[in-house]
């Protein structure tokens, strides 16, 4: 079985139509002061809630009536025909970028809109018109990623009739979007200080400077990976280069100089820098294979040899914010989530799982979605997943204890769910 068959299994979890504007059913009402979760409900309305499923607050969509037995603050309402999905929360917690389809006037396929955290104002930043590419990925009209300082929103979206996809940049509330790059596939990541965007366009690696809107080709062409990476301090970048028919995972300064080889990549790879620094996690894959295979960790200064943590078919992996663990989805006849200790290579079984179709899209492009749609809680203790765990029960939003000590618990019905960034200070 491959990802296509897994997608078919996920298709079985498509949510049935519920009452128009109905809230995701809250399943665990005990109070909790923890970080909130944003949920795309059964009817494509968007809510936030505590991690126990209580204290629901509506961001978009639905009717005026609150679901019985829940404490709901009703915010901005839209016609029931309008659907919202893929909320992308700003790091400062003040705004959310949301894909809306169809447009209220019926002339657009989809729109990318911004809401403030209170849902009081909606700002359209992009419109997908008829004749354009309708989606950037299965079920996703756009891909949006906020800069770490929340001053910019970058997004991949259709350019226009017959023009493919483009990467755009906008300062919310301060002018129109401008185009950074075209010609998919397009993957990108922000520098920690919010100034630079590293763009992998087809085989090219580009560095965009938001201060002067210049874009530089780093002359490091390769098709062996999707998403490049910045070091946590923003001083270096990681990517793959070609060297005599062999791929090499390297780091360098932002201008491409001072390259250091971390490991050879005979096929393809996905990689992610530890948020704590010091290490890079790498999952290798043979060309045309649906899954990555071995998961390695390697020192980010090039010293030492790569250490294989686990083998088997890796569907996705995500560093915890503290860099102490890696959440890994592995396929071995069924999909299973593990917590991997990168220091020892030890694994802890968390749960078996069938994702919803939309969450399957997240997993298929995990290296791109990891910084924008948060699977890990800010305190590195919990995961949020959307799909089925219990037999005979439809897709739900699950909060999973990353230590494996407590059983996963459902908090709502939904199509997608992510952690809202935890804002401190």
Coordinates of C-alpha atoms in Angstrom, one line a residue:
X1 CA 0.0 0.0 0.0
X2 CA 1.2 3.5 -0.8
X3 CA 0.1 7.1 -0.2
X4 CA -2.5 6.7 -2.9
X5 CA -4.2 3.8 -1.0
X6 CA -3.8 5.7 2.2
X7 CA -5.6 8.7 0.5
X8 CA -8.4 6.3 -0.4
X9 CA -8.7 5.2 3.2
X10 CA -8.7 8.9 4.3
X11 CA -11.4 9.5 1.7
X12 CA -13.7 7.2 3.8
X13 CA -13.4 9.8 6.5
X14 CA -15.0 12.6 4.6
X15 CA -17.3 14.3 7.0
X16 CA -21.1 14.0 6.3
X17 CA -23.1 17.2 5.9
X18 CA -24.2 18.5 9.3
X19 CA -26.7 21.2 10.1
X20 CA -25.7 24.5 8.3
X21 CA -23.3 26.4 10.5
X22 CA -23.2 23.7 13.2
X23 CA -20.3 23.8 15.6
X24 CA -17.9 20.9 15.9
X25 CA -19.3 18.8 18.7
X26 CA -17.4 19.4 21.9
X27 CA -16.6 16.1 23.6
X28 CA -14.6 17.0 26.7
X29 CA -15.9 20.1 28.4
X30 CA -13.6 20.3 31.5
X31 CA -11.9 23.7 31.8
X32 CA -8.2 24.2 30.9
X33 CA -6.0 27.3 30.7
X34 CA -3.9 25.7 27.9
X35 CA -3.0 26.9 24.4
X36 CA -6.0 27.1 22.1
X37 CA -6.7 25.0 19.0
X38 CA -8.2 26.3 15.7
X39 CA -10.6 23.8 14.1
X40 CA -12.2 23.7 10.6
X41 CA -15.7 22.3 11.4
X42 CA -17.9 19.9 9.4
X43 CA -19.5 22.7 7.4
X44 CA -16.2 24.6 6.7
X45 CA -16.8 27.1 9.5
X46 CA -13.8 27.9 11.8
X47 CA -13.7 27.9 15.6
X48 CA -11.1 28.1 18.3
X49 CA -11.3 26.2 21.5
X50 CA -9.3 25.1 24.5
X51 CA -7.3 21.9 24.2
X52 CA -10.1 20.1 26.2
X53 CA -12.7 21.1 23.6
X54 CA -14.3 23.8 25.8
X55 CA -14.8 27.5 25.5
X56 CA -15.6 27.5 21.8
X57 CA -15.3 30.8 19.9
X58 CA -16.4 31.2 16.3
X59 CA -14.0 32.9 13.8
X60 CA -16.0 32.5 10.5
X61 CA -19.1 31.2 9.0
X62 CA -22.4 29.8 10.3
X63 CA -25.6 31.1 11.6
X64 CA -26.5 33.3 14.5
X65 CA -27.5 30.5 16.9
X66 CA -25.0 29.0 19.3
X67 CA -24.9 25.3 19.6
X68 CA -26.8 24.0 22.6
X69 CA -24.8 23.5 25.8
X70 CA -21.7 25.3 24.6
X71 CA -20.2 28.7 25.5
X72 CA -19.8 30.4 22.1
X73 CA -18.9 34.0 21.3
X74 CA -20.4 34.5 17.9
X75 CA -18.2 36.7 15.7
X76 CA -18.3 37.8 12.1
X77 CA -21.0 35.9 10.1
X78 CA -21.0 35.1 6.4
X79 CA -23.6 33.6 4.1
X80 CA -24.0 29.9 4.7
X81 CA -22.8 29.1 1.1
X82 CA -19.4 30.5 1.9
X83 CA -16.8 27.9 3.0
X84 CA -13.6 28.6 4.9
X85 CA -10.6 26.4 5.4
X86 CA -6.8 26.2 6.0
X87 CA -6.6 28.9 8.7
X88 CA -3.1 30.2 9.1
X89 CA -2.5 32.1 12.4
X90 CA 0.0 34.9 12.7
X91 CA 2.8 34.3 15.3
X92 CA 1.6 37.3 17.3
X93 CA -1.9 35.9 17.5
X94 CA -3.5 39.1 16.0
X95 CA -4.6 37.8 12.5
X96 CA -5.5 34.6 10.6
X97 CA -5.2 34.1 6.9
X98 CA -8.1 31.9 5.6
X99 CA -9.0 30.4 2.3
X100 CA -12.6 31.2 1.4
X101 CA -14.6 29.5 -1.4
X102 CA -16.7 30.4 -3.3
X103 CA -16.6 34.1 -3.3
X104 CA -19.9 35.7 -2.1
X105 CA -20.5 37.2 -5.5
X106 CA -19.9 33.9 -7.3
X107 CA -17.3 35.3 -9.7
X108 CA -14.2 33.8 -8.1
X109 CA -13.2 30.2 -7.4
X110 CA -11.6 31.1 -4.1
X111 CA -10.2 34.1 -2.1
X112 CA -7.5 34.4 0.5
X113 CA -8.7 36.6 3.2
X114 CA -7.4 38.0 6.5
X115 CA -9.4 38.2 9.7
X116 CA -8.3 39.9 12.9
X117 CA -8.4 37.7 16.0
X118 CA -11.8 39.0 17.0
X119 CA -13.3 38.2 13.6
X120 CA -14.5 41.8 13.3
X121 CA -12.9 42.6 9.9
X122 CA -12.3 40.7 6.7
X123 CA -9.6 41.8 4.2
X124 CA -9.2 40.1 0.8
X125 CA -5.6 39.8 -0.4
X126 CA -6.0 37.4 -3.4
X127 CA -8.7 36.2 -5.7
X128 CA -8.6 33.0 -7.8
X129 CA -10.4 33.7 -11.0
X130 CA -12.0 31.2 -13.4
X131 CA -9.5 29.6 -15.8
X132 CA -6.8 29.6 -13.1
X133 CA -5.3 26.6 -11.4
X134 CA -8.0 25.9 -8.8
X135 CA -5.8 24.4 -6.0
X136 CA -2.2 24.5 -4.9
X137 CA -2.6 21.0 -3.2
X138 CA -5.5 18.6 -2.7
X139 CA -8.2 20.6 -0.9
X140 CA -6.0 23.7 -0.5
X141 CA -6.8 26.8 -2.6
X142 CA -3.7 28.6 -1.2
X143 CA -0.6 28.0 0.9
X144 CA 0.1 30.8 3.4
X145 CA 3.0 31.4 5.7
X146 CA 3.5 34.3 8.1
X147 CA 6.9 35.9 8.7
X148 CA 8.1 35.2 12.3
X149 CA 7.6 38.9 13.2
X150 CA 4.0 38.8 11.6
X151 CA 4.8 41.9 9.4
X152 CA 4.5 40.0 6.2
X153 CA 2.3 37.2 4.8
X154 CA 3.8 35.1 2.0
X155 CA 1.5 32.8 0.0
X156 CA 1.4 30.5 -3.0
X157 CA -1.6 31.0 -5.2
X158 CA -2.8 30.9 -8.8
X159 CA -1.5 33.8 -10.9
X160 CA -4.4 34.0 -13.4
X161 CA -5.9 32.3 -16.4
X162 CA -3.4 29.8 -17.8
X163 CA -0.5 31.3 -15.8
X164 CA 0.2 28.6 -13.2
X165 CA 1.2 29.4 -9.6
X166 CA 3.1 32.2 -8.0
X167 CA 4.7 33.1 -4.7
X168 CA 3.4 36.5 -3.4
X169 CA 4.2 38.8 -0.5
X170 CA 1.9 41.2 1.3
X171 CA 2.2 43.6 4.2
X172 CA -1.3 43.3 5.7
X173 CA -3.0 46.7 5.7
X174 CA -0.2 48.3 3.8
X175 CA -0.5 47.9 0.1
X176 CA -1.2 45.2 -2.5
X177 CA 0.6 41.9 -2.8
X178 CA 3.7 41.7 -5.0
X179 CA 5.1 38.7 -6.8
X180 CA 8.3 37.1 -5.7
X181 CA 8.6 34.0 -8.0
X182 CA 6.6 31.9 -10.4
X183 CA 6.7 28.5 -12.0
X184 CA 5.7 25.7 -9.6
X185 CA 6.8 23.7 -7.7
X186 CA 7.3 26.5 -5.3
X187 CA 8.4 26.0 -1.7
X188 CA 9.7 28.6 0.7
X189 CA 10.7 29.4 4.3
X190 CA 11.2 32.6 6.3
X191 CA 14.4 33.6 8.1
X192 CA 13.9 33.9 11.9
X193 CA 14.2 37.7 11.8
X194 CA 11.5 38.0 9.1
X195 CA 13.7 39.7 6.6
X196 CA 14.6 37.0 4.1
X197 CA 12.6 34.3 2.3
X198 CA 14.4 31.2 1.0
X199 CA 12.6 30.0 -2.1
X200 CA 13.0 26.6 -3.9
X201 CA 11.5 27.2 -7.3
X202 CA 11.7 24.0 -9.4
X203 CA 15.5 23.2 -9.2
X204 CA 16.6 26.8 -8.3
X205 CA 17.4 28.1 -4.9
X206 CA 16.5 31.8 -4.5
X207 CA 17.0 34.3 -1.6
X208 CA 14.5 37.1 -1.4
X209 CA 15.1 40.2 0.6
X210 CA 11.9 41.9 1.8
X211 CA 13.7 45.2 2.6
X212 CA 14.5 46.0 -1.1
X213 CA 12.4 43.3 -2.8
X214 CA 15.5 41.9 -4.5
X215 CA 15.8 38.2 -5.3
X216 CA 19.2 36.4 -5.7
X217 CA 19.9 33.1 -7.4
X218 CA 22.2 31.2 -5.1
X219 CA 23.3 28.9 -7.9
X220 CA 22.5 25.7 -6.0
X221 CA 20.2 23.8 -8.4
X222 CA 18.7 20.5 -7.3
X223 CA 15.4 18.6 -7.6
X224 CA 16.2 16.2 -4.7
X225 CA 14.3 18.1 -2.0
X226 CA 11.3 20.4 -1.5
X227 CA 11.8 22.8 1.4
X228 CA 15.2 24.4 2.4
X229 CA 15.8 25.5 5.9
X230 CA 17.2 28.4 8.0
X231 CA 19.3 27.7 11.2
X232 CA 17.5 28.9 14.3
X233 CA 19.9 31.8 14.6
X234 CA 19.3 32.8 11.0
X235 CA 23.0 32.7 10.2
X236 CA 23.0 29.7 7.9
X237 CA 20.8 27.8 5.5
X238 CA 20.5 24.1 4.6
X239 CA 19.7 22.7 1.1
X240 CA 20.9 20.0 -1.3
X241 CA 23.3 20.5 -4.2
X242 CA 24.4 18.2 -7.0
X243 CA 28.0 16.8 -7.0
X244 CA 28.9 14.4 -9.7
X245 CA 25.5 12.7 -9.8
X246 CA 25.2 12.5 -6.0
X247 CA 23.2 14.9 -3.9
X248 CA 24.8 16.4 -0.9
X249 CA 23.0 18.0 2.0
X250 CA 24.9 21.2 2.8
X251 CA 24.8 24.3 4.9
X252 CA 26.2 27.7 4.0
X253 CA 26.0 31.3 4.7
X254 CA 23.0 33.2 3.3
X255 CA 24.9 34.2 0.2
X256 CA 25.8 30.5 -0.6
X257 CA 29.4 30.7 0.5
X258 CA 31.2 28.6 3.2
X259 CA 29.5 25.4 2.3
X260 CA 29.7 22.5 4.7
X261 CA 28.6 19.0 3.7
X262 CA 26.4 17.2 6.3
X263 CA 25.6 14.0 4.5
X264 CA 25.3 12.4 1.0
X265 CA 21.8 12.0 -0.5
X266 CA 21.7 9.3 -3.1
X267 CA 18.0 9.8 -3.9
X268 CA 15.8 12.5 -2.4
X269 CA 15.3 13.8 1.1
X270 CA 13.2 16.0 3.4
X271 CA 15.0 17.7 6.3
X272 CA 14.4 20.1 9.1
X273 CA 16.7 22.0 11.5
X274 CA 16.1 21.3 15.2
X275 CA 14.5 24.4 16.8
X276 CA 17.1 24.1 19.5
X277 CA 20.0 24.1 17.0
X278 CA 22.9 21.7 16.7
X279 CA 21.2 19.0 14.6
X280 CA 19.3 18.5 11.4
X281 CA 16.8 15.6 11.0
X282 CA 16.8 14.0 7.5
X283 CA 14.4 11.5 6.0
X284 CA 15.7 9.9 2.7
X285 CA 13.6 8.5 -0.1
X286 CA 14.3 6.7 -3.3
X287 CA 12.9 8.4 -6.4
X288 CA 9.2 7.5 -7.2
X289 CA 8.6 6.0 -3.8
X290 CA 5.6 7.3 -1.9
X291 CA 7.3 7.2 1.5
X292 CA 10.5 8.4 2.9
X293 CA 12.5 5.6 4.6
X294 CA 15.3 5.9 7.2
X295 CA 15.2 8.9 9.5
X296 CA 18.6 10.3 10.4
X297 CA 19.9 13.1 12.7
X298 CA 23.2 14.8 11.8
X299 CA 25.3 17.5 13.5
X300 CA 24.7 20.8 11.8
X301 CA 28.4 21.7 11.8
X302 CA 29.3 18.7 9.6
X303 CA 31.2 16.9 12.4
X304 CA 30.6 13.3 13.0
X305 CA 28.6 10.8 10.9
X306 CA 24.8 10.8 10.3
X307 CA 23.1 8.7 13.0
X308 CA 20.1 6.6 11.8
X309 CA 17.3 6.9 14.3
X310 CA 14.7 4.6 12.8
X311 CA 14.0 2.7 9.6
X312 CA 10.8 1.9 7.8
X313 CA 8.4 4.0 5.8
X314 CA 8.2 7.5 7.1
X315 CA 5.1 9.4 6.0
X316 CA 5.9 12.6 7.9
X317 CA 8.0 13.9 10.8
X318 CA 7.9 17.1 12.9
X319 CA 10.4 18.5 15.5
X320 CA 9.0 19.5 18.8
X321 CA 9.4 23.2 19.6
X322 CA 12.0 22.4 22.3
X323 CA 14.0 20.1 20.0
X324 CA 13.8 17.2 22.4
X325 CA 11.5 14.9 20.3
X326 CA 10.4 14.2 16.8
X327 CA 6.8 13.2 16.1
X328 CA 6.9 10.6 13.3
X329 CA 4.1 9.1 11.2
X330 CA 5.2 5.6 10.0
X331 CA 3.4 3.3 7.7
X332 CA 3.7 -0.4 8.3
X333 CA 0.4 -1.9 7.0
X334 CA -1.3 0.9 8.9
X335 CA -0.4 4.5 9.9
X336 CA 1.1 4.9 13.3
X337 CA 2.4 7.9 15.2
X338 CA 5.6 7.7 17.3
X339 CA 7.6 10.0 19.4
X340 CA 11.3 9.6 18.6
X341 CA 14.1 10.7 21.0
X342 CA 16.9 12.1 18.7
X343 CA 19.5 11.7 21.4
X344 CA 19.0 7.9 21.9
X345 CA 16.9 6.9 18.9
X346 CA 14.3 5.4 21.3
X347 CA 10.7 5.4 20.1
X348 CA 7.4 5.6 21.9
X349 CA 4.2 4.4 20.3
X350 CA 1.5 7.1 20.5
X351 CA -1.5 5.9 18.4
X352 CA -2.7 4.3 15.2
X353 CA -4.4 6.8 12.9
X354 CA -6.3 7.4 9.7
X355 CA -6.1 11.1 8.6
X356 CA -8.9 13.1 7.1
X357 CA -8.3 14.0 3.5
X358 CA -7.2 17.5 4.4
X359 CA -4.9 16.4 7.1
X360 CA -3.4 13.8 4.7
X361 CA -2.5 16.8 2.5
X362 CA -0.7 18.3 5.5
X363 CA 1.2 15.0 5.9
X364 CA 2.1 14.7 2.2
X365 CA 3.7 18.1 2.3
X366 CA 4.8 18.0 6.0
X367 CA 8.1 19.8 5.4
X368 CA 6.2 22.9 4.0
X369 CA 3.2 22.8 6.4
X370 CA 5.2 22.3 9.6
X371 CA 6.0 26.0 10.3
X372 CA 2.6 27.3 9.2
X373 CA 0.1 24.8 10.6
X374 CA 1.3 23.6 14.0
X375 CA 1.0 20.0 15.0
X376 CA 3.0 20.4 18.2
X377 CA 1.8 22.4 21.2
X378 CA 4.1 25.3 22.2
X379 CA 5.2 23.4 25.4
X380 CA 6.2 20.3 23.4
X381 CA 3.9 18.0 25.4
X382 CA 1.0 17.4 23.0
X383 CA 0.1 16.8 19.3
X384 CA -3.2 17.7 17.6
X385 CA -4.3 15.3 14.8
X386 CA -7.5 15.1 12.7
X387 CA -8.8 11.8 11.7
X388 CA -10.0 8.4 13.1
X389 CA -8.4 6.4 15.9
X390 CA -11.4 4.5 17.3
X391 CA -13.1 2.0 15.0
X392 CA -16.6 2.8 14.0
X393 CA -16.2 6.5 14.9
X394 CA -15.9 9.2 12.3
X395 CA -13.2 11.8 12.0
X396 CA -12.4 13.8 15.1
X397 CA -9.9 16.2 16.4
X398 CA -7.6 14.3 18.7
X399 CA -5.2 15.7 21.3
X400 CA -2.3 13.2 21.8
X401 CA 0.0 13.1 24.8
X402 CA 3.5 13.1 23.3
X403 CA 4.9 10.9 26.2
X404 CA 2.5 8.1 25.4
X405 CA 1.5 8.0 29.1
X406 CA -2.1 9.2 28.5
X407 CA -4.5 7.9 25.9
X408 CA -5.4 10.2 23.0
X409 CA -8.7 12.1 23.6
X410 CA -11.1 13.6 21.1
X411 CA -12.2 17.2 21.6
X412 CA -14.4 17.9 18.5
X413 CA -15.5 16.8 15.1
X414 CA -13.6 18.5 12.3
X415 CA -11.8 18.4 9.1
X416 CA -8.6 20.2 10.2
X417 CA -7.1 21.4 13.5
X418 CA -3.9 23.1 14.5
X419 CA -2.5 24.9 17.5
X420 CA -2.9 28.6 17.7
X421 CA 0.5 30.2 18.2
X422 CA 1.2 30.7 21.9
X423 CA 1.7 34.5 22.5
X424 CA 3.8 35.5 25.5
X425 CA 4.9 38.9 26.8

